[in-house]
PDB file of N, CA, C and O in Angstrom:
ATOM      1  N   MET V   1      22.183 -12.674  12.435  1.00 55.00           N
ATOM      2  CA  MET V   1      21.090 -11.728  12.629  1.00 55.00           C
ATOM      3  C   MET V   1      21.675 -10.352  12.918  1.00 55.00           C
ATOM      4  O   MET V   1      22.693 -10.237  13.569  1.00 55.00           O
ATOM      5  N   GLY V   2      21.004  -9.326  12.427  1.00 76.00           N
ATOM      6  CA  GLY V   2      21.517  -7.972  12.572  1.00 76.00           C
ATOM      7  C   GLY V   2      21.454  -7.452  13.995  1.00 76.00           C
ATOM      8  O   GLY V   2      20.826  -8.024  14.870  1.00 76.00           O
ATOM      9  N   GLU V   3      22.123  -6.325  14.175  1.00 88.00           N
ATOM     10  CA  GLU V   3      22.129  -5.685  15.490  1.00 88.00           C
ATOM     11  C   GLU V   3      20.825  -4.934  15.713  1.00 88.00           C
ATOM     12  O   GLU V   3      20.141  -4.545  14.784  1.00 88.00           O
ATOM     13  N   GLN V   4      20.531  -4.694  16.970  1.00 91.00           N
ATOM     14  CA  GLN V   4      19.337  -3.957  17.337  1.00 91.00           C
ATOM     15  C   GLN V   4      19.398  -2.558  16.729  1.00 91.00           C
ATOM     16  O   GLN V   4      20.417  -1.880  16.822  1.00 91.00           O
ATOM     17  N   PRO V   5      18.300  -2.097  16.090  1.00 90.00           N
ATOM     18  CA  PRO V   5      18.299  -0.752  15.509  1.00 90.00           C
ATOM     19  C   PRO V   5      18.442   0.321  16.592  1.00 90.00           C
ATOM     20  O   PRO V   5      17.975   0.146  17.715  1.00 90.00           O
ATOM     21  N   GLN V   6      19.068   1.406  16.220  1.00 91.00           N
ATOM     22  CA  GLN V   6      19.249   2.535  17.124  1.00 91.00           C
ATOM     23  C   GLN V   6      18.385   3.698  16.648  1.00 91.00           C
ATOM     24  O   GLN V   6      18.171   3.873  15.453  1.00 91.00           O
ATOM     25  N   TYR V   7      17.913   4.499  17.582  1.00 89.00           N
ATOM     26  CA  TYR V   7      17.003   5.605  17.248  1.00 89.00           C
ATOM     27  C   TYR V   7      17.586   6.526  16.185  1.00 89.00           C
ATOM     28  O   TYR V   7      16.901   6.943  15.270  1.00 89.00           O
ATOM     29  N   GLY V   8      18.869   6.820  16.270  1.00 91.00           N
ATOM     30  CA  GLY V   8      19.503   7.733  15.326  1.00 91.00           C
ATOM     31  C   GLY V   8      19.634   7.180  13.915  1.00 91.00           C
ATOM     32  O   GLY V   8      19.948   7.912  12.986  1.00 91.00           O
ATOM     33  N   ASP V   9      19.396   5.890  13.747  1.00 88.00           N
ATOM     34  CA  ASP V   9      19.488   5.265  12.429  1.00 88.00           C
ATOM     35  C   ASP V   9      18.254   5.521  11.567  1.00 88.00           C
ATOM     36  O   ASP V   9      18.271   5.226  10.379  1.00 88.00           O
ATOM     37  N   CYS V  10      17.190   6.027  12.158  1.00 85.00           N
ATOM     38  CA  CYS V  10      15.906   6.167  11.464  1.00 85.00           C
ATOM     39  C   CYS V  10      15.497   7.632  11.366  1.00 85.00           C
ATOM     40  O   CYS V  10      15.791   8.422  12.252  1.00 85.00           O
ATOM     41  N   PRO V  11      14.773   7.987  10.300  1.00 84.00           N
ATOM     42  CA  PRO V  11      14.403   9.388  10.092  1.00 84.00           C
ATOM     43  C   PRO V  11      13.284   9.896  11.008  1.00 84.00           C
ATOM     44  O   PRO V  11      13.121  11.093  11.176  1.00 84.00           O
ATOM     45  N   ALA V  12      12.503   8.995  11.596  1.00 83.00           N
ATOM     46  CA  ALA V  12      11.384   9.419  12.447  1.00 83.00           C
ATOM     47  C   ALA V  12      11.136   8.371  13.527  1.00 83.00           C
ATOM     48  O   ALA V  12      11.570   7.218  13.406  1.00 83.00           O
ATOM     49  N   LYS V  13      10.422   8.761  14.568  1.00 84.00           N
ATOM     50  CA  LYS V  13      10.133   7.847  15.673  1.00 84.00           C
ATOM     51  C   LYS V  13       9.381   6.621  15.190  1.00 84.00           C
ATOM     52  O   LYS V  13       9.703   5.495  15.568  1.00 84.00           O
ATOM     53  N   ALA V  14       8.387   6.814  14.336  1.00 80.00           N
ATOM     54  CA  ALA V  14       7.596   5.680  13.857  1.00 80.00           C
ATOM     55  C   ALA V  14       8.453   4.700  13.062  1.00 80.00           C
ATOM     56  O   ALA V  14       8.284   3.481  13.174  1.00 80.00           O
ATOM     57  N   ALA V  15       9.378   5.209  12.273  1.00 84.00           N
ATOM     58  CA  ALA V  15      10.268   4.331  11.500  1.00 84.00           C
ATOM     59  C   ALA V  15      11.181   3.542  12.435  1.00 84.00           C
ATOM     60  O   ALA V  15      11.434   2.358  12.213  1.00 84.00           O
ATOM     61  N   TYR V  16      11.666   4.195  13.486  1.00 88.00           N
ATOM     62  CA  TYR V  16      12.490   3.493  14.474  1.00 88.00           C
ATOM     63  C   TYR V  16      11.690   2.390  15.153  1.00 88.00           C
ATOM     64  O   TYR V  16      12.165   1.260  15.305  1.00 88.00           O
ATOM     65  N   GLU V  17      10.461   2.708  15.560  1.00 84.00           N
ATOM     66  CA  GLU V  17       9.630   1.711  16.224  1.00 84.00           C
ATOM     67  C   GLU V  17       9.391   0.508  15.308  1.00 84.00           C
ATOM     68  O   GLU V  17       9.467  -0.636  15.749  1.00 84.00           O
ATOM     69  N   LEU V  18       9.120   0.769  14.040  1.00 83.00           N
ATOM     70  CA  LEU V  18       8.919  -0.326  13.103  1.00 83.00           C
ATOM     71  C   LEU V  18      10.183  -1.163  12.967  1.00 83.00           C
ATOM     72  O   LEU V  18      10.131  -2.396  12.987  1.00 83.00           O
ATOM     73  N   ALA V  19      11.329  -0.510  12.847  1.00 88.00           N
ATOM     74  CA  ALA V  19      12.590  -1.241  12.736  1.00 88.00           C
ATOM     75  C   ALA V  19      12.836  -2.084  13.983  1.00 88.00           C
ATOM     76  O   ALA V  19      13.237  -3.249  13.897  1.00 88.00           O
ATOM     77  N   TRP V  20      12.564  -1.528  15.147  1.00 88.00           N
ATOM     78  CA  TRP V  20      12.790  -2.258  16.390  1.00 88.00           C
ATOM     79  C   TRP V  20      11.825  -3.429  16.520  1.00 88.00           C
ATOM     80  O   TRP V  20      12.227  -4.546  16.861  1.00 88.00           O
ATOM     81  N   TYR V  21      10.539  -3.185  16.234  1.00 86.00           N
ATOM     82  CA  TYR V  21       9.552  -4.269  16.318  1.00 86.00           C
ATOM     83  C   TYR V  21       9.880  -5.389  15.328  1.00 86.00           C
ATOM     84  O   TYR V  21       9.753  -6.565  15.640  1.00 86.00           O
ATOM     85  N   THR V  22      10.323  -5.027  14.139  1.00 88.00           N
ATOM     86  CA  THR V  22      10.682  -6.033  13.136  1.00 88.00           C
ATOM     87  C   THR V  22      11.897  -6.828  13.601  1.00 88.00           C
ATOM     88  O   THR V  22      11.922  -8.055  13.509  1.00 88.00           O
ATOM     89  N   TRP V  23      12.898  -6.134  14.123  1.00 91.00           N
ATOM     90  CA  TRP V  23      14.090  -6.796  14.647  1.00 91.00           C
ATOM     91  C   TRP V  23      13.711  -7.773  15.756  1.00 91.00           C
ATOM     92  O   TRP V  23      14.149  -8.920  15.781  1.00 91.00           O
ATOM     93  N   ARG V  24      12.848  -7.309  16.659  1.00 90.00           N
ATOM     94  CA  ARG V  24      12.423  -8.158  17.778  1.00 90.00           C
ATOM     95  C   ARG V  24      11.654  -9.381  17.279  1.00 90.00           C
ATOM     96  O   ARG V  24      11.869 -10.499  17.749  1.00 90.00           O
ATOM     97  N   ALA V  25      10.761  -9.184  16.312  1.00 90.00           N
ATOM     98  CA  ALA V  25       9.991 -10.304  15.762  1.00 90.00           C
ATOM     99  C   ALA V  25      10.905 -11.321  15.086  1.00 90.00           C
ATOM    100  O   ALA V  25      10.700 -12.529  15.214  1.00 90.00           O
ATOM    101  N   MET V  26      11.918 -10.843  14.384  1.00 89.00           N
ATOM    102  CA  MET V  26      12.852 -11.753  13.726  1.00 89.00           C
ATOM    103  C   MET V  26      13.597 -12.594  14.754  1.00 89.00           C
ATOM    104  O   MET V  26      13.831 -13.784  14.539  1.00 89.00           O
ATOM    105  N   ARG V  27      13.948 -12.005  15.859  1.00 91.00           N
ATOM    106  CA  ARG V  27      14.651 -12.751  16.912  1.00 91.00           C
ATOM    107  C   ARG V  27      13.706 -13.730  17.597  1.00 91.00           C
ATOM    108  O   ARG V  27      14.115 -14.789  18.045  1.00 91.00           O
ATOM    109  N   ARG V  28      12.437 -13.369  17.674  1.00 92.00           N
ATOM    110  CA  ARG V  28      11.466 -14.179  18.411  1.00 92.00           C
ATOM    111  C   ARG V  28      10.953 -15.337  17.557  1.00 92.00           C
ATOM    112  O   ARG V  28      11.196 -16.486  17.864  1.00 92.00           O
ATOM    113  N   ASP V  29      10.182 -15.034  16.489  1.00 93.00           N
ATOM    114  CA  ASP V  29       9.578 -16.109  15.707  1.00 93.00           C
ATOM    115  C   ASP V  29       9.229 -15.693  14.271  1.00 93.00           C
ATOM    116  O   ASP V  29       8.470 -16.375  13.596  1.00 93.00           O
ATOM    117  N   ASP V  30       9.753 -14.572  13.828  1.00 88.00           N
ATOM    118  CA  ASP V  30       9.506 -14.061  12.470  1.00 88.00           C
ATOM    119  C   ASP V  30       8.052 -13.699  12.190  1.00 88.00           C
ATOM    120  O   ASP V  30       7.623 -13.676  11.043  1.00 88.00           O
ATOM    121  N   ARG V  31       7.288 -13.421  13.233  1.00 90.00           N
ATOM    122  CA  ARG V  31       5.894 -13.001  13.053  1.00 90.00           C
ATOM    123  C   ARG V  31       5.649 -11.720  13.829  1.00 90.00           C
ATOM    124  O   ARG V  31       6.077 -11.584  14.974  1.00 90.00           O
ATOM    125  N   LEU V  32       4.921 -10.785  13.201  1.00 87.00           N
ATOM    126  CA  LEU V  32       4.601  -9.536  13.878  1.00 87.00           C
ATOM    127  C   LEU V  32       3.366  -9.713  14.746  1.00 87.00           C
ATOM    128  O   LEU V  32       2.386 -10.339  14.335  1.00 87.00           O
ATOM    129  N   THR V  33       3.411  -9.140  15.951  1.00 89.00           N
ATOM    130  CA  THR V  33       2.243  -9.130  16.827  1.00 89.00           C
ATOM    131  C   THR V  33       1.314  -7.994  16.383  1.00 89.00           C
ATOM    132  O   THR V  33       1.651  -7.202  15.499  1.00 89.00           O
ATOM    133  N   ARG V  34       0.182  -7.890  17.012  1.00 92.00           N
ATOM    134  CA  ARG V  34      -0.773  -6.818  16.692  1.00 92.00           C
ATOM    135  C   ARG V  34      -0.124  -5.437  16.880  1.00 92.00           C
ATOM    136  O   ARG V  34      -0.262  -4.567  16.030  1.00 92.00           O
ATOM    137  N   ASP V  35       0.587  -5.230  17.985  1.00 86.00           N
ATOM    138  CA  ASP V  35       1.249  -3.943  18.229  1.00 86.00           C
ATOM    139  C   ASP V  35       2.290  -3.650  17.155  1.00 86.00           C
ATOM    140  O   ASP V  35       2.442  -2.510  16.710  1.00 86.00           O
ATOM    141  N   GLU V  36       2.998  -4.675  16.747  1.00 84.00           N
ATOM    142  CA  GLU V  36       4.020  -4.502  15.713  1.00 84.00           C
ATOM    143  C   GLU V  36       3.387  -4.151  14.371  1.00 84.00           C
ATOM    144  O   GLU V  36       3.881  -3.306  13.640  1.00 84.00           O
ATOM    145  N   MET V  37       2.260  -4.773  14.063  1.00 89.00           N
ATOM    146  CA  MET V  37       1.551  -4.448  12.817  1.00 89.00           C
ATOM    147  C   MET V  37       1.009  -3.023  12.848  1.00 89.00           C
ATOM    148  O   MET V  37       1.021  -2.325  11.838  1.00 89.00           O
ATOM    149  N   GLU V  38       0.543  -2.587  14.024  1.00 87.00           N
ATOM    150  CA  GLU V  38       0.060  -1.211  14.152  1.00 87.00           C
ATOM    151  C   GLU V  38       1.191  -0.213  13.930  1.00 87.00           C
ATOM    152  O   GLU V  38       0.989   0.825  13.298  1.00 87.00           O
ATOM    153  N   ALA V  39       2.375  -0.519  14.424  1.00 82.00           N
ATOM    154  CA  ALA V  39       3.537   0.347  14.200  1.00 82.00           C
ATOM    155  C   ALA V  39       3.838   0.419  12.707  1.00 82.00           C
ATOM    156  O   ALA V  39       4.177   1.482  12.178  1.00 82.00           O
ATOM    157  N   GLN V  40       3.713  -0.694  12.018  1.00 86.00           N
ATOM    158  CA  GLN V  40       3.938  -0.729  10.570  1.00 86.00           C
ATOM    159  C   GLN V  40       2.940   0.186   9.859  1.00 86.00           C
ATOM    160  O   GLN V  40       3.315   0.955   8.971  1.00 86.00           O
ATOM    161  N   LEU V  41       1.687   0.128  10.264  1.00 89.00           N
ATOM    162  CA  LEU V  41       0.663   0.978   9.644  1.00 89.00           C
ATOM    163  C   LEU V  41       0.943   2.454   9.910  1.00 89.00           C
ATOM    164  O   LEU V  41       0.716   3.294   9.028  1.00 89.00           O
ATOM    165  N   ASP V  42       1.434   2.779  11.101  1.00 85.00           N
ATOM    166  CA  ASP V  42       1.772   4.176  11.412  1.00 85.00           C
ATOM    167  C   ASP V  42       2.831   4.707  10.452  1.00 85.00           C
ATOM    168  O   ASP V  42       2.737   5.832   9.961  1.00 85.00           O
ATOM    169  N   VAL V  43       3.845   3.905  10.169  1.00 85.00           N
ATOM    170  CA  VAL V  43       4.908   4.318   9.250  1.00 85.00           C
ATOM    171  C   VAL V  43       4.349   4.505   7.843  1.00 85.00           C
ATOM    172  O   VAL V  43       4.658   5.485   7.154  1.00 85.00           O
ATOM    173  N   ILE V  44       3.510   3.587   7.417  1.00 87.00           N
ATOM    174  CA  ILE V  44       2.906   3.689   6.081  1.00 87.00           C
ATOM    175  C   ILE V  44       2.056   4.954   5.987  1.00 87.00           C
ATOM    176  O   ILE V  44       2.151   5.693   4.997  1.00 87.00           O
ATOM    177  N   ARG V  45       1.268   5.228   7.001  1.00 90.00           N
ATOM    178  CA  ARG V  45       0.409   6.441   6.986  1.00 90.00           C
ATOM    179  C   ARG V  45       1.250   7.702   6.951  1.00 90.00           C
ATOM    180  O   ARG V  45       0.925   8.644   6.235  1.00 90.00           O
ATOM    181  N   GLU V  46       2.334   7.743   7.737  1.00 85.00           N
ATOM    182  CA  GLU V  46       3.209   8.929   7.722  1.00 85.00           C
ATOM    183  C   GLU V  46       3.823   9.124   6.351  1.00 85.00           C
ATOM    184  O   GLU V  46       3.938  10.254   5.872  1.00 85.00           O
ATOM    185  N   ARG V  47       4.216   8.049   5.715  1.00 84.00           N
ATOM    186  CA  ARG V  47       4.837   8.132   4.385  1.00 84.00           C
ATOM    187  C   ARG V  47       3.846   8.666   3.353  1.00 84.00           C
ATOM    188  O   ARG V  47       4.159   9.504   2.533  1.00 84.00           O
ATOM    189  N   ILE V  48       2.621   8.149   3.410  1.00 88.00           N
ATOM    190  CA  ILE V  48       1.585   8.609   2.486  1.00 88.00           C
ATOM    191  C   ILE V  48       1.285  10.095   2.713  1.00 88.00           C
ATOM    192  O   ILE V  48       1.165  10.860   1.765  1.00 88.00           O
ATOM    193  N   ALA V  49       1.180  10.497   3.979  1.00 90.00           N
ATOM    194  CA  ALA V  49       0.904  11.900   4.290  1.00 90.00           C
ATOM    195  C   ALA V  49       2.037  12.809   3.809  1.00 90.00           C
ATOM    196  O   ALA V  49       1.786  13.910   3.302  1.00 90.00           O
ATOM    197  N   ALA V  50       3.268  12.346   3.944  1.00 87.00           N
ATOM    198  CA  ALA V  50       4.419  13.152   3.531  1.00 87.00           C
ATOM    199  C   ALA V  50       4.465  13.312   2.016  1.00 87.00           C
ATOM    200  O   ALA V  50       4.900  14.354   1.513  1.00 87.00           O
ATOM    201  N   GLU V  51       4.025  12.309   1.305  1.00 84.00           N
ATOM    202  CA  GLU V  51       4.044  12.370  -0.162  1.00 84.00           C
ATOM    203  C   GLU V  51       2.831  13.106  -0.701  1.00 84.00           C
ATOM    204  O   GLU V  51       2.826  13.502  -1.863  1.00 84.00           O
ATOM    205  N   GLY V  52       1.813  13.258   0.169  1.00 74.00           N
ATOM    206  CA  GLY V  52       0.590  13.967  -0.062  1.00 74.00           C
ATOM    207  C   GLY V  52       0.106  14.157  -1.387  1.00 74.00           C
ATOM    208  O   GLY V  52      -0.525  14.743  -2.035  1.00 74.00           O
TER     209      GLY V  52
END
């Protein structure tokens, strides 16, 4: 299993949070919780807004 993501590895806070939540879910049970899914949606929304 990979190492815990570091903030500097990601281009934005939301991307870091998604990477961390995904890493944590993989260590736990490979399922995203509601908070983790919300973080995923935040990253998707930021990406869509940036591509505008």
